[in-house]
Short mmCIF file of C-alpha atoms in Angstrom, two decimals:
data_model
loop_
_atom_site.label_atom_id
_atom_site.label_comp_id
_atom_site.label_asym_id
_atom_site.label_seq_id
_atom_site.Cartn_x
_atom_site.Cartn_y
_atom_site.Cartn_z
CA UNK A 1431 15.99 -1.03 -17.79
CA UNK A 1432 15.03 -5.18 -17.96
CA UNK A 1433 11.35 -5.38 -18.06
CA UNK A 1434 10.25 -8.11 -16.70
CA UNK A 1435 7.42 -10.69 -18.82
CA UNK A 1436 4.16 -9.24 -16.53
CA UNK A 1437 5.03 -5.76 -18.42
CA UNK A 1438 2.68 -4.48 -21.21
CA UNK A 1439 2.96 -1.87 -23.59
CA UNK A 1440 1.00 1.57 -23.25
CA UNK A 1441 1.45 4.39 -25.64
CA UNK A 1442 1.02 7.96 -24.26
CA UNK A 1443 1.32 11.56 -25.45
CA UNK A 1444 1.92 14.74 -23.59
CA UNK A 1445 -0.72 16.18 -21.20
CA UNK A 1446 -1.60 18.79 -18.88
CA UNK A 1447 0.81 18.72 -15.95
CA UNK A 1448 2.64 21.46 -14.20
CA UNK A 1449 6.27 19.69 -12.69
CA UNK A 1450 7.14 20.80 -8.96
CA UNK A 1451 10.56 20.50 -10.16
CA UNK A 1452 11.56 21.38 -13.34
CA UNK A 1453 13.55 18.40 -13.77
CA UNK A 1454 10.29 16.21 -14.12
CA UNK A 1455 8.80 18.19 -16.71
CA UNK A 1456 9.01 14.96 -19.18
CA UNK A 1457 6.88 12.88 -17.28
CA UNK A 1458 4.36 14.99 -18.08
CA UNK A 1459 2.29 12.43 -20.07
CA UNK A 1460 -0.88 10.49 -20.35
CA UNK A 1461 -1.82 7.33 -21.78
CA UNK A 1462 -3.00 7.43 -25.62
CA UNK A 1463 -5.34 4.61 -26.19
CA UNK A 1464 -6.60 5.74 -29.30
CA UNK A 1465 -3.15 5.36 -30.34
CA UNK A 1466 -3.66 1.39 -30.44
CA UNK A 1467 -6.56 1.53 -33.36
CA UNK A 1468 -9.17 -0.75 -33.65
CA UNK A 1469 -7.15 -3.17 -36.34
CA UNK A 1470 -3.54 -3.77 -37.61
CA UNK A 1471 0.08 -4.13 -35.27
CA UNK A 1472 2.85 -2.49 -34.88
CA UNK A 1473 5.49 -4.31 -37.75
CA UNK A 1474 8.74 -3.55 -35.70
CA UNK A 1475 10.26 -1.96 -38.60
CA UNK A 1476 8.78 1.90 -37.55
CA UNK A 1477 9.72 3.78 -34.83
CA UNK A 1478 7.70 2.30 -32.03
CA UNK A 1479 5.10 4.92 -30.28
CA UNK A 1480 6.17 6.56 -26.58
CA UNK A 1481 4.95 4.33 -23.93
CA UNK A 1482 4.89 3.42 -20.62
CA UNK A 1483 4.84 -0.09 -19.31
CA UNK A 1484 2.14 -1.30 -17.20
CA UNK A 1485 2.27 -4.40 -14.95
CA UNK A 1486 -0.54 -7.47 -14.24
CA UNK A 1487 -1.54 -9.01 -11.34
CA UNK A 1488 -3.05 -12.02 -10.08
CA UNK A 1489 -4.21 -11.58 -6.08
CA UNK A 1490 -4.89 -15.36 -5.12
CA UNK A 1491 -6.92 -13.57 -1.83
CA UNK A 1492 -9.46 -11.14 -3.52
CA UNK A 1493 -10.47 -10.58 -7.24
CA UNK A 1494 -12.61 -8.16 -8.50
CA UNK A 1495 -13.99 -8.08 -11.79
CA UNK A 1496 -12.02 -6.01 -14.46
CA UNK A 1497 -9.38 -5.22 -12.36
CA UNK A 1498 -5.85 -7.33 -14.64
CA UNK A 1499 -3.33 -5.35 -12.61
CA UNK A 1500 -1.89 -1.27 -13.17
CA UNK A 1501 -5.57 0.80 -13.99
CA UNK A 1502 -3.55 4.14 -13.66
CA UNK A 1503 -0.10 3.50 -13.08
CA UNK A 1504 2.56 2.42 -15.02
CA UNK A 1505 6.52 2.59 -16.09
CA UNK A 1506 8.22 5.51 -17.95
CA UNK A 1507 11.45 5.95 -18.58
CA UNK A 1508 12.67 4.35 -15.83
CA UNK A 1509 9.99 5.99 -12.93
CA UNK A 1510 7.19 4.57 -11.66
CA UNK A 1511 4.07 7.16 -12.99
CA UNK A 1512 0.85 7.04 -10.84
CA UNK A 1513 -2.28 9.22 -11.85
CA UNK A 1514 -0.87 8.86 -15.58
CA UNK A 1515 -4.58 7.79 -17.22
CA UNK A 1516 -6.43 4.74 -17.52
CA UNK A 1517 -4.58 1.49 -19.37
CA UNK A 1518 -5.99 -1.01 -20.60
CA UNK A 1519 -5.40 -3.28 -17.60
CA UNK A 1520 -8.81 -0.82 -16.39
CA UNK A 1521 -10.81 -3.36 -17.63
CA UNK A 1522 -13.47 -2.19 -14.74
CA UNK A 1523 -13.62 0.83 -16.88
CA UNK A 1524 -17.44 0.19 -17.74
CA UNK A 1525 -18.33 -1.02 -13.93
CA UNK A 1526 -20.06 2.05 -12.29
CA UNK A 1527 -19.61 0.45 -8.49
CA UNK A 1528 -15.96 0.72 -8.85
CA UNK A 1529 -15.30 4.09 -10.32
CA UNK A 1530 -12.52 4.94 -7.66
CA UNK A 1531 -10.05 2.56 -9.40
CA UNK A 1532 -10.99 3.20 -13.46
CA UNK A 1533 -10.91 6.52 -13.96
CA UNK A 1534 -7.26 6.77 -14.45
CA UNK A 1535 -7.08 9.86 -12.07
CA UNK A 1536 -5.12 10.17 -9.16
CA UNK A 1537 -6.28 12.94 -6.58
CA UNK A 1538 -4.28 15.73 -5.40
CA UNK A 1539 -4.97 15.19 -2.19
CA UNK A 1540 -3.55 11.58 -2.51
CA UNK A 1541 -0.58 13.48 -4.18
CA UNK A 1542 -0.39 15.75 -0.85
CA UNK A 1543 0.42 13.35 1.11
CA UNK A 1544 2.43 10.78 -0.34
CA UNK A 1545 4.69 13.29 -1.34
CA UNK A 1546 5.00 14.89 2.28
CA UNK A 1547 4.36 11.73 4.21
CA UNK A 1548 7.95 10.63 2.06
CA UNK A 1549 9.72 14.08 3.55
CA UNK A 1550 8.74 12.98 7.02
CA UNK A 1551 9.53 9.50 7.22
CA UNK A 1552 13.02 10.45 5.25
CA UNK A 1553 13.66 13.47 7.97
CA UNK A 1554 12.59 10.34 10.68
CA UNK A 1555 14.97 7.97 9.52
CA UNK A 1556 12.79 5.47 7.80
CA UNK A 1557 13.01 6.95 4.55
CA UNK A 1558 14.31 3.52 3.06
CA UNK A 1559 11.08 1.23 4.41
CA UNK A 1560 9.20 2.81 1.82
CA UNK A 1561 8.99 3.60 -2.20
CA UNK A 1562 8.98 7.32 -1.20
CA UNK A 1563 7.30 9.50 -3.85
CA UNK A 1564 9.87 12.17 -5.56
CA UNK A 1565 7.75 14.58 -7.25
CA UNK A 1566 4.26 16.05 -8.03
CA UNK A 1567 2.91 16.99 -11.32
CA UNK A 1568 -0.53 19.10 -11.06
CA UNK A 1569 -2.83 19.47 -13.54
CA UNK A 1570 -6.43 20.82 -13.77
CA UNK A 1571 -9.12 18.46 -13.34
CA UNK A 1572 -9.77 16.87 -16.58
CA UNK A 1573 -13.58 17.57 -17.80
CA UNK A 1574 -14.69 13.65 -17.82
CA UNK A 1575 -14.07 13.61 -13.76
CA UNK A 1576 -17.40 16.01 -13.33
CA UNK A 1577 -20.08 13.13 -12.90
CA UNK A 1578 -17.25 11.13 -11.13
CA UNK A 1579 -16.49 13.69 -8.19
CA UNK A 1580 -20.42 15.31 -8.53
CA UNK A 1581 -21.62 13.20 -5.24
CA UNK A 1582 -18.38 14.05 -3.41
CA UNK A 1583 -18.63 18.04 -3.54
CA UNK A 1584 -19.19 19.47 -0.38
CA UNK A 1585 -22.58 20.37 0.68
CA UNK A 1586 -21.65 23.10 2.48
CA UNK A 1587 -19.22 26.29 2.27
CA UNK A 1588 -15.76 25.78 4.77
CA UNK A 1589 -13.10 23.07 4.98
CA UNK A 1590 -13.83 19.62 2.84
CA UNK A 1591 -11.35 16.52 2.41
CA UNK A 1592 -12.11 16.89 -1.17
CA UNK A 1593 -12.20 20.53 -1.69
CA UNK A 1594 -8.69 20.63 -3.70
CA UNK A 1595 -9.66 17.82 -5.72
CA UNK A 1596 -12.93 19.38 -7.47
CA UNK A 1597 -9.93 21.53 -9.22
CA UNK A 1598 -7.23 19.66 -9.35
CA UNK A 1599 -5.34 16.15 -10.27
CA UNK A 1600 -2.04 15.10 -9.75
CA UNK A 1601 0.76 12.82 -10.57
CA UNK A 1602 3.41 11.44 -8.86
CA UNK A 1603 7.08 9.81 -9.52
CA UNK A 1604 8.48 7.07 -7.99
CA UNK A 1605 11.26 4.53 -8.14
CA UNK A 1606 10.33 1.79 -9.89
CA UNK A 1607 12.72 -0.92 -8.80
CA UNK A 1608 10.10 -3.11 -6.67
CA UNK A 1609 8.50 -6.10 -7.84
CA UNK A 1610 5.08 -7.13 -5.94
CA UNK A 1611 3.99 -10.40 -5.05
CA UNK A 1612 1.15 -10.40 -7.31
CA UNK A 1613 3.38 -10.02 -10.15
CA UNK A 1614 4.98 -13.21 -8.89
CA UNK A 1615 1.83 -14.79 -8.57
CA UNK A 1616 0.14 -13.94 -12.28
CA UNK A 1617 3.60 -15.11 -13.63
CA UNK A 1618 3.33 -18.43 -11.86
CA UNK A 1619 -0.34 -18.69 -13.44
CA UNK A 1620 0.84 -17.97 -16.95
CA UNK A 1621 3.72 -20.47 -18.07
CA UNK A 1622 4.58 -22.21 -21.48
CA UNK A 1623 5.16 -25.70 -20.73
CA UNK A 1624 4.77 -27.27 -24.27
CA UNK A 1625 8.38 -25.46 -24.83
CA UNK A 1626 6.98 -23.22 -27.76
CA UNK A 1627 9.68 -20.83 -27.05
CA UNK A 1628 8.12 -18.08 -28.46
CA UNK A 1629 9.59 -14.52 -26.81
CA UNK A 1630 5.74 -13.69 -25.70
CA UNK A 1631 5.59 -17.03 -23.31
CA UNK A 1632 7.29 -17.73 -19.92
CA UNK A 1633 9.24 -21.15 -19.29
CA UNK A 1634 9.47 -22.56 -15.96
CA UNK A 1635 13.67 -22.22 -16.09
CA UNK A 1636 12.42 -18.37 -16.64
CA UNK A 1637 9.57 -18.16 -14.05
CA UNK A 1638 12.54 -19.35 -11.46
CA UNK A 1639 15.10 -16.71 -12.71
CA UNK A 1640 12.60 -14.05 -12.55
CA UNK A 1641 11.37 -15.18 -9.15
CA UNK A 1642 14.65 -15.18 -7.80
CA UNK A 1643 16.00 -12.24 -8.54
CA UNK A 1644 13.35 -10.59 -7.47
CA UNK A 1645 13.85 -12.59 -3.74
CA UNK A 1646 17.12 -13.11 -3.44
CA UNK A 1647 18.48 -10.38 -5.95
CA UNK A 1648 22.56 -11.55 -4.74
CA UNK A 1649 21.84 -15.24 -5.55
CA UNK A 1650 22.58 -16.40 -9.21
CA UNK A 1651 21.11 -19.00 -10.82
CA UNK A 1652 23.49 -21.53 -10.34
CA UNK A 1653 23.60 -21.37 -6.32
CA UNK A 1654 19.62 -21.75 -6.32
CA UNK A 1655 18.17 -24.41 -4.33
CA UNK A 1656 14.66 -24.95 -2.94
CA UNK A 1657 15.66 -23.93 0.23
CA UNK A 1658 17.47 -20.99 -0.91
CA UNK A 1659 14.03 -19.72 -2.91
CA UNK A 1660 11.79 -21.18 0.72
CA UNK A 1661 14.60 -18.96 2.67
CA UNK A 1662 14.12 -16.07 0.72
CA UNK A 1663 10.46 -15.79 0.66
CA UNK A 1664 10.43 -15.87 4.21
CA UNK A 1665 13.13 -13.25 4.70
CA UNK A 1666 10.88 -11.18 2.30
CA UNK A 1667 8.20 -11.39 5.07
CA UNK A 1668 10.15 -10.58 7.65
CA UNK A 1669 11.25 -7.15 6.14
CA UNK A 1670 7.67 -6.08 5.26
CA UNK A 1671 7.23 -7.35 9.24
CA UNK A 1672 10.64 -5.03 9.94
CA UNK A 1673 9.42 -1.63 7.93
CA UNK A 1674 5.56 -2.58 9.82
CA UNK A 1675 7.62 -2.60 12.99
CA UNK A 1676 9.33 1.00 12.15
CA UNK A 1677 6.28 2.61 10.82
CA UNK A 1678 4.22 1.71 13.95
CA UNK A 1679 6.95 3.47 16.00
CA UNK A 1680 6.85 6.17 14.78
CA UNK A 1681 2.79 6.62 14.82
CA UNK A 1682 2.36 5.81 10.85
CA UNK A 1683 -0.84 3.55 9.97
CA UNK A 1684 -1.36 2.94 6.55
CA UNK A 1685 -4.47 0.66 6.43
CA UNK A 1686 -4.07 -0.19 2.85
CA UNK A 1687 -1.79 -3.16 3.00
CA UNK A 1688 -3.04 -5.67 0.84
CA UNK A 1689 -0.87 -5.87 -1.97
CA UNK A 1690 0.97 -2.84 -1.33
CA UNK A 1691 4.30 -4.47 -0.20
CA UNK A 1692 7.04 -4.95 -2.76
CA UNK A 1693 9.56 -8.14 -2.49
CA UNK A 1694 12.21 -6.73 -0.93
CA UNK A 1695 10.06 -5.49 1.80
CA UNK A 1696 8.96 -1.57 1.37
CA UNK A 1697 5.57 0.18 1.61
CA UNK A 1698 4.42 1.37 -1.89
CA UNK A 1699 0.75 3.04 -1.68
CA UNK A 1700 1.98 6.23 0.26
CA UNK A 1701 -1.86 7.75 -0.41
CA UNK A 1702 -3.50 7.44 2.49
CA UNK A 1703 -1.14 8.01 5.91
CA UNK A 1704 -1.85 8.38 9.55
CA UNK A 1705 0.55 10.47 11.40
CA UNK A 1706 0.77 10.22 14.77
CA UNK A 1707 3.93 10.35 15.59
CA UNK A 1708 4.36 7.55 18.87
CA UNK A 1709 3.44 4.50 19.02
CA UNK A 1710 -0.62 3.74 19.08
CA UNK A 1711 -1.88 1.17 21.50
CA UNK A 1712 -4.64 0.09 19.61
CA UNK A 1713 -6.34 0.86 16.65
CA UNK A 1714 -8.26 3.62 13.91
CA UNK A 1715 -12.01 4.00 13.13
CA UNK A 1716 -13.93 6.33 10.97
CA UNK A 1717 -16.47 7.05 13.69
CA UNK A 1718 -16.21 6.48 17.86
CA UNK A 1719 -16.45 3.26 19.18
CA UNK A 1720 -16.82 1.22 22.35
CA UNK A 1721 -15.72 -2.21 21.56
CA UNK A 1722 -14.46 -3.96 18.73
CA UNK A 1723 -16.53 -6.90 17.01
CA UNK A 1724 -13.62 -9.27 15.51
CA UNK A 1725 -12.84 -10.34 12.71
CA UNK A 1726 -13.58 -7.02 11.38
CA UNK A 1727 -11.41 -5.99 8.41
CA UNK A 1728 -11.20 -2.22 9.27
CA UNK A 1729 -9.25 -2.70 12.12
CA UNK A 1730 -5.98 -3.88 10.48
CA UNK A 1731 -4.29 -0.31 11.86
CA UNK A 1732 -2.09 0.81 14.45
CA UNK A 1733 -1.01 -2.33 16.73
CA UNK A 1734 -3.45 -4.88 14.43
CA UNK A 1735 -1.56 -3.92 10.91
CA UNK A 1736 0.88 -6.43 11.16
CA UNK A 1737 -2.71 -9.43 10.86
CA UNK A 1738 -3.92 -7.49 7.90
CA UNK A 1739 0.10 -8.02 6.30
CA UNK A 1740 -0.39 -11.48 7.75
CA UNK A 1741 -3.46 -12.50 5.84
CA UNK A 1742 -2.17 -11.19 2.39
CA UNK A 1743 0.80 -13.11 3.16
CA UNK A 1744 -0.46 -16.57 4.32
CA UNK A 1745 -2.48 -16.77 0.98
CA UNK A 1746 1.26 -15.58 -1.57
CA UNK A 1747 2.49 -18.11 0.33
CA UNK A 1748 -0.07 -20.90 -0.31
CA UNK A 1749 -0.64 -19.73 -4.14
CA UNK A 1750 3.11 -19.92 -4.92
CA UNK A 1751 3.18 -23.77 -2.77
CA UNK A 1752 0.06 -25.05 -4.18
CA UNK A 1753 1.47 -23.57 -7.35
CA UNK A 1754 5.14 -25.13 -7.27
CA UNK A 1755 2.64 -28.94 -6.05
CA UNK A 1756 0.63 -29.06 -9.02
CA UNK A 1757 3.17 -28.59 -11.69
CA UNK A 1758 5.28 -31.19 -9.82
CA UNK A 1759 2.17 -33.53 -10.00
CA UNK A 1760 1.69 -32.63 -13.84
CA UNK A 1761 2.51 -35.50 -16.67
CA UNK A 1762 3.88 -34.81 -19.72
CA UNK A 1763 4.55 -31.62 -21.35
CA UNK A 1764 5.94 -31.01 -18.14
CA UNK A 1765 9.55 -32.36 -18.02
CA UNK A 1766 10.31 -34.50 -15.54
CA UNK A 1767 13.56 -32.19 -14.14
CA UNK A 1768 10.93 -29.45 -13.65
CA UNK A 1769 8.53 -31.82 -11.92
CA UNK A 1770 11.03 -32.74 -9.28
CA UNK A 1771 12.52 -29.65 -8.52
CA UNK A 1772 9.24 -27.71 -8.63
CA UNK A 1773 7.95 -30.51 -5.51
CA UNK A 1774 11.48 -30.05 -3.94
CA UNK A 1775 10.34 -26.28 -3.81
CA UNK A 1776 7.13 -26.97 -2.31
CA UNK A 1777 8.49 -29.47 0.48
CA UNK A 1778 11.20 -26.77 1.21
CA UNK A 1779 8.71 -24.16 1.51
CA UNK A 1780 6.24 -26.23 3.82
CA UNK A 1781 9.34 -26.74 6.19
CA UNK A 1782 10.29 -23.88 5.94
CA UNK A 1783 6.52 -22.24 7.13
CA UNK A 1784 6.27 -24.40 10.02
CA UNK A 1785 6.77 -22.53 13.16
CA UNK A 1786 7.26 -19.14 11.08
CA UNK A 1787 5.05 -15.93 12.29
CA UNK A 1788 3.29 -16.47 9.12
CA UNK A 1789 1.68 -19.06 9.51
CA UNK A 1790 1.89 -19.78 13.88
CA UNK A 1791 -0.42 -18.09 15.33
CA UNK A 1792 1.19 -17.94 19.26
CA UNK A 1793 4.55 -16.71 17.37
CA UNK A 1794 2.63 -13.93 15.73
CA UNK A 1795 1.43 -13.19 19.08
CA UNK A 1796 4.39 -12.77 20.65
CA UNK A 1797 5.54 -10.93 17.75
CA UNK A 1798 3.63 -8.05 18.16
CA UNK A 1799 3.60 -7.84 22.08
CA UNK A 1800 7.42 -7.63 21.49
CA UNK A 1801 6.86 -4.38 19.57
CA UNK A 1802 5.01 -3.37 22.59
CA UNK A 1803 6.98 -4.91 25.41
CA UNK A 1804 10.39 -2.96 23.93
CA UNK A 1805 8.54 0.52 23.27
CA UNK A 1806 6.53 1.29 25.84
CA UNK A 1807 6.68 1.07 29.48
CA UNK A 1808 3.71 -1.24 30.98
CA UNK A 1809 2.14 -1.77 34.25
CA UNK A 1810 1.89 -5.25 35.79
CA UNK A 1811 -1.80 -5.00 35.43
CA UNK A 1812 -1.74 -4.00 31.72
CA UNK A 1813 0.51 -6.74 30.23
CA UNK A 1814 -1.63 -9.71 30.84
CA UNK A 1815 -4.91 -7.65 29.95
CA UNK A 1816 -2.28 -6.68 26.22
CA UNK A 1817 -1.28 -9.97 25.57
CA UNK A 1818 -4.62 -11.53 25.53
CA UNK A 1819 -6.13 -8.30 23.45
CA UNK A 1820 -3.65 -9.73 20.54
CA UNK A 1821 -4.27 -12.87 21.33
CA UNK A 1822 -7.82 -12.70 20.93
CA UNK A 1823 -7.14 -10.63 17.64
CA UNK A 1824 -4.80 -12.73 16.15
CA UNK A 1825 -7.48 -15.48 16.89
CA UNK A 1826 -10.01 -14.32 15.29
CA UNK A 1827 -7.99 -13.35 11.81
CA UNK A 1828 -5.96 -15.81 11.73
CA UNK A 1829 -7.29 -18.88 13.83
CA UNK A 1830 -9.07 -22.21 13.29
CA UNK A 1831 -12.98 -21.22 12.41
CA UNK A 1832 -11.88 -17.60 12.41
CA UNK A 1833 -15.37 -15.84 11.49
CA UNK A 1834 -17.33 -18.38 12.63
CA UNK A 1835 -19.78 -17.89 15.39
CA UNK A 1836 -20.89 -15.47 17.76
CA UNK A 1837 -17.92 -12.30 17.22
CA UNK A 1838 -15.29 -11.64 19.90
CA UNK A 1839 -15.52 -8.57 21.33
CA UNK A 1840 -12.61 -5.96 22.31
CA UNK A 1841 -13.22 -2.70 24.43
CA UNK A 1842 -11.78 0.28 23.43
CA UNK A 1843 -12.42 4.03 23.81
CA UNK A 1844 -11.91 6.93 21.39
CA UNK A 1845 -9.44 9.64 21.79
CA UNK A 1846 -11.41 13.20 21.42
CA UNK A 1847 -9.60 13.94 18.13
CA UNK A 1848 -10.02 13.47 14.47
CA UNK A 1849 -6.77 12.92 12.19
CA UNK A 1850 -6.83 14.11 8.64
CA UNK A 1851 -7.01 10.70 5.67
CA UNK A 1852 -7.54 11.37 1.99
CA UNK A 1853 -11.28 11.40 2.11
CA UNK A 1854 -12.45 10.47 5.29
CA UNK A 1855 -11.36 10.86 9.09
CA UNK A 1856 -9.67 8.83 10.90
CA UNK A 1857 -10.48 8.40 15.57
CA UNK A 1858 -7.74 6.91 17.17
CA UNK A 1859 -8.80 4.40 19.36
CA UNK A 1860 -6.44 2.77 22.64
CA UNK A 1861 -7.67 -0.63 24.77
CA UNK A 1862 -9.84 0.28 27.54
CA UNK A 1863 -7.68 -1.52 30.22
CA UNK A 1864 -4.97 0.62 30.00
CA UNK A 1865 -4.51 3.35 32.28
CA UNK A 1866 -5.09 7.19 31.51
CA UNK A 1867 -1.52 7.49 30.79
CA UNK A 1868 -1.45 5.11 27.51
CA UNK A 1869 -3.71 7.77 25.42
CA UNK A 1870 -3.08 8.94 21.73
CA UNK A 1871 -0.53 10.71 21.31
CA UNK A 1872 0.76 13.13 18.91
CA UNK A 1873 4.39 14.63 18.46
CA UNK A 1874 5.19 18.24 17.42
CA UNK A 1875 6.59 17.37 13.94
CA UNK A 1876 3.36 14.97 13.47
CA UNK A 1877 1.33 17.92 14.06
CA UNK A 1878 2.79 19.79 11.42
CA UNK A 1879 2.60 17.40 9.11
CA UNK A 1880 -1.35 17.06 9.87
CA UNK A 1881 -1.66 20.66 9.96
CA UNK A 1882 0.38 21.18 6.64
CA UNK A 1883 -1.80 18.67 4.90
CA UNK A 1884 -5.36 19.79 6.34
CA UNK A 1885 -4.53 23.37 4.80
CA UNK A 1886 -3.40 22.18 1.63
CA UNK A 1887 -6.32 19.60 1.02
CA UNK A 1888 -8.14 23.15 0.94
CA UNK A 1889 -5.92 24.58 -2.45
CA UNK A 1890 -7.62 24.25 -5.56
CA UNK A 1891 -5.00 26.78 -6.99
CA UNK A 1892 -2.30 25.11 -9.42
CA UNK A 1893 0.43 27.47 -9.06
CA UNK A 1894 -0.66 27.81 -4.53
CA UNK A 1895 -0.89 24.47 -4.01
CA UNK A 1896 3.00 24.25 -6.34
CA UNK A 1897 4.35 26.56 -3.63
CA UNK A 1898 2.16 25.40 -1.21
CA UNK A 1899 4.06 21.65 -1.49
CA UNK A 1900 7.59 23.23 -1.80
CA UNK A 1901 7.12 24.93 1.45
CA UNK A 1902 5.54 22.56 3.27
CA UNK A 1903 8.55 20.38 2.16
CA UNK A 1904 10.72 22.86 3.60
CA UNK A 1905 8.91 23.30 6.87
CA UNK A 1906 9.25 19.48 7.45
CA UNK A 1907 12.55 18.57 6.49
CA UNK A 1908 13.47 21.04 9.04
CA UNK A 1909 10.88 20.19 12.23
CA UNK A 1910 10.56 16.84 11.57
CA UNK A 1911 13.59 15.69 14.25
CA UNK A 1912 13.60 12.17 16.16
CA UNK A 1913 13.80 13.73 19.58
CA UNK A 1914 10.18 15.77 19.22
CA UNK A 1915 8.41 15.56 22.38
CA UNK A 1916 4.89 14.28 22.43
CA UNK A 1917 1.94 16.10 23.35
CA UNK A 1918 -1.22 14.18 24.03
CA UNK A 1919 -3.94 14.35 21.25
CA UNK A 1920 -7.34 16.08 22.95
CA UNK A 1921 -10.51 17.69 21.17
CA UNK A 1922 -9.51 20.13 18.29
CA UNK A 1923 -5.49 19.82 18.89
CA UNK A 1924 -4.79 17.98 15.61
CA UNK A 1925 -5.57 20.80 13.51
CA UNK A 1926 -5.13 23.96 16.12
CA UNK A 1927 -2.34 25.05 14.56
CA UNK A 1928 -1.70 28.73 13.02
CA UNK A 1929 -5.66 29.64 11.92
CA UNK A 1930 -4.45 31.73 9.25
CA UNK A 1931 -2.72 28.81 7.22
CA UNK A 1932 -4.48 25.77 8.55
CA UNK A 1933 -8.55 26.00 8.61
CA UNK A 1934 -10.44 23.62 11.35
CA UNK A 1935 -12.66 20.78 9.11
CA UNK A 1936 -15.99 20.99 9.92
CA UNK A 1937 -17.98 17.51 9.70
CA UNK A 1938 -16.63 14.35 9.15
CA UNK A 1939 -16.75 12.30 5.65
CA UNK A 1940 -18.23 8.83 6.44
CA UNK A 1941 -16.49 7.19 3.38
CA UNK A 1942 -15.22 3.86 4.44
CA UNK A 1943 -11.71 2.92 3.92
CA UNK A 1944 -11.18 1.13 0.13
CA UNK A 1945 -10.12 -2.64 0.56
CA UNK A 1946 -7.48 -2.43 -2.14
CA UNK A 1947 -5.95 0.10 -3.57
CA UNK A 1948 -4.61 0.01 -7.60
CA UNK A 1949 -1.56 1.67 -7.23
#
């Protein structure tokens, strides 16, 4: 497997994980930073240590001190492992305010969701829009995590989102055939223009090869032009929006979009889905509310998820374009041919972006309204308010001067139900101007997934959880048919399944959604 230049090696050693599928036993590893030692180097003659490779990332719109890339993931034997232990890219390891991202572990509750939402989306014909979880390994919770988890322990007996996580941790397996835009931004910011020709550097030419390989894999270097690069970039944005459209049609919301789309349009971080099974004409919030105050980053869910995606991709587009502009404006040591090509790419990007949903607020408004218009019957008196609601959200988040002055207020009404999301509860809200028939709906197959996840969250025994995951996957494959009937969500309806299998949750956890997850 060819490794791109943003990957670095990390030694690993055998661990304590037990696989759901026996063929995944070879992925029972954990990072072993102690193998690096304080002195010395690998001489290239002795056998190399067993390693995985983790990826360096640059995000142009948000930077957390010490997060240098994948802090708990890496590619090992051709697969992408999550929860494999702290990597050297977790430079935030001593930051007590960023505990979630640098412990190196992956919660069992997150693995439950990654695996079962993969099974669900595959059964609903949407498996190609994600990088699915292929397998799960579980281990008793590491002793070192005790202090980290102490403040998350339930204060009373009964169901709790962290019940199983206090006893178990997980490792998940996915395909490794993807690239993040943050990898490409990192590479663009770390080029060698002095032509040292060292193996540890990346020339402008090699950067273009990597960029085209990620954006437009069917095109050869000889066929590459500035216009083809710009077109391939916009097609990548379109693929991501198409994936979000398909998710919305199935009532699946992720709420953690930042840096979590592959260049090919697949969604990567499957840890925190909310599953309704049907389109939501509204948003998801951690607590009931009567109005949305925009701009507000936690509204990037439900119908407004495309706004979060567009905000992230706008910054990626501007970062790449201005990087090409900077290269074009440089003098020696940048070669003349490199400067000319970089300038042409910058101009092609600028031209291609005009009028595209990535930069045109009105085009995005029409795009999102088109989702609803094609999927949900609207009364005559509902169409105009819906257009105005979408326009208000787009102006607040994407328009000129966004965030300045008085916030925009958008009336909503909460639906009397709470859906389980990892480490918190989520309340669906619909726009208040819609008629009573436009409430949140949940399909029978989505209800099944929610019930199974809610029950498995409470399991702290390793063997019991492995058996439960296997049974849950089987039941979802049988029950998740596209023609499932919709049922209105009501009080207690989401977790009102077999009382012997599903224990009703007793109280909400108010932990806010995380802005950017370390994948």
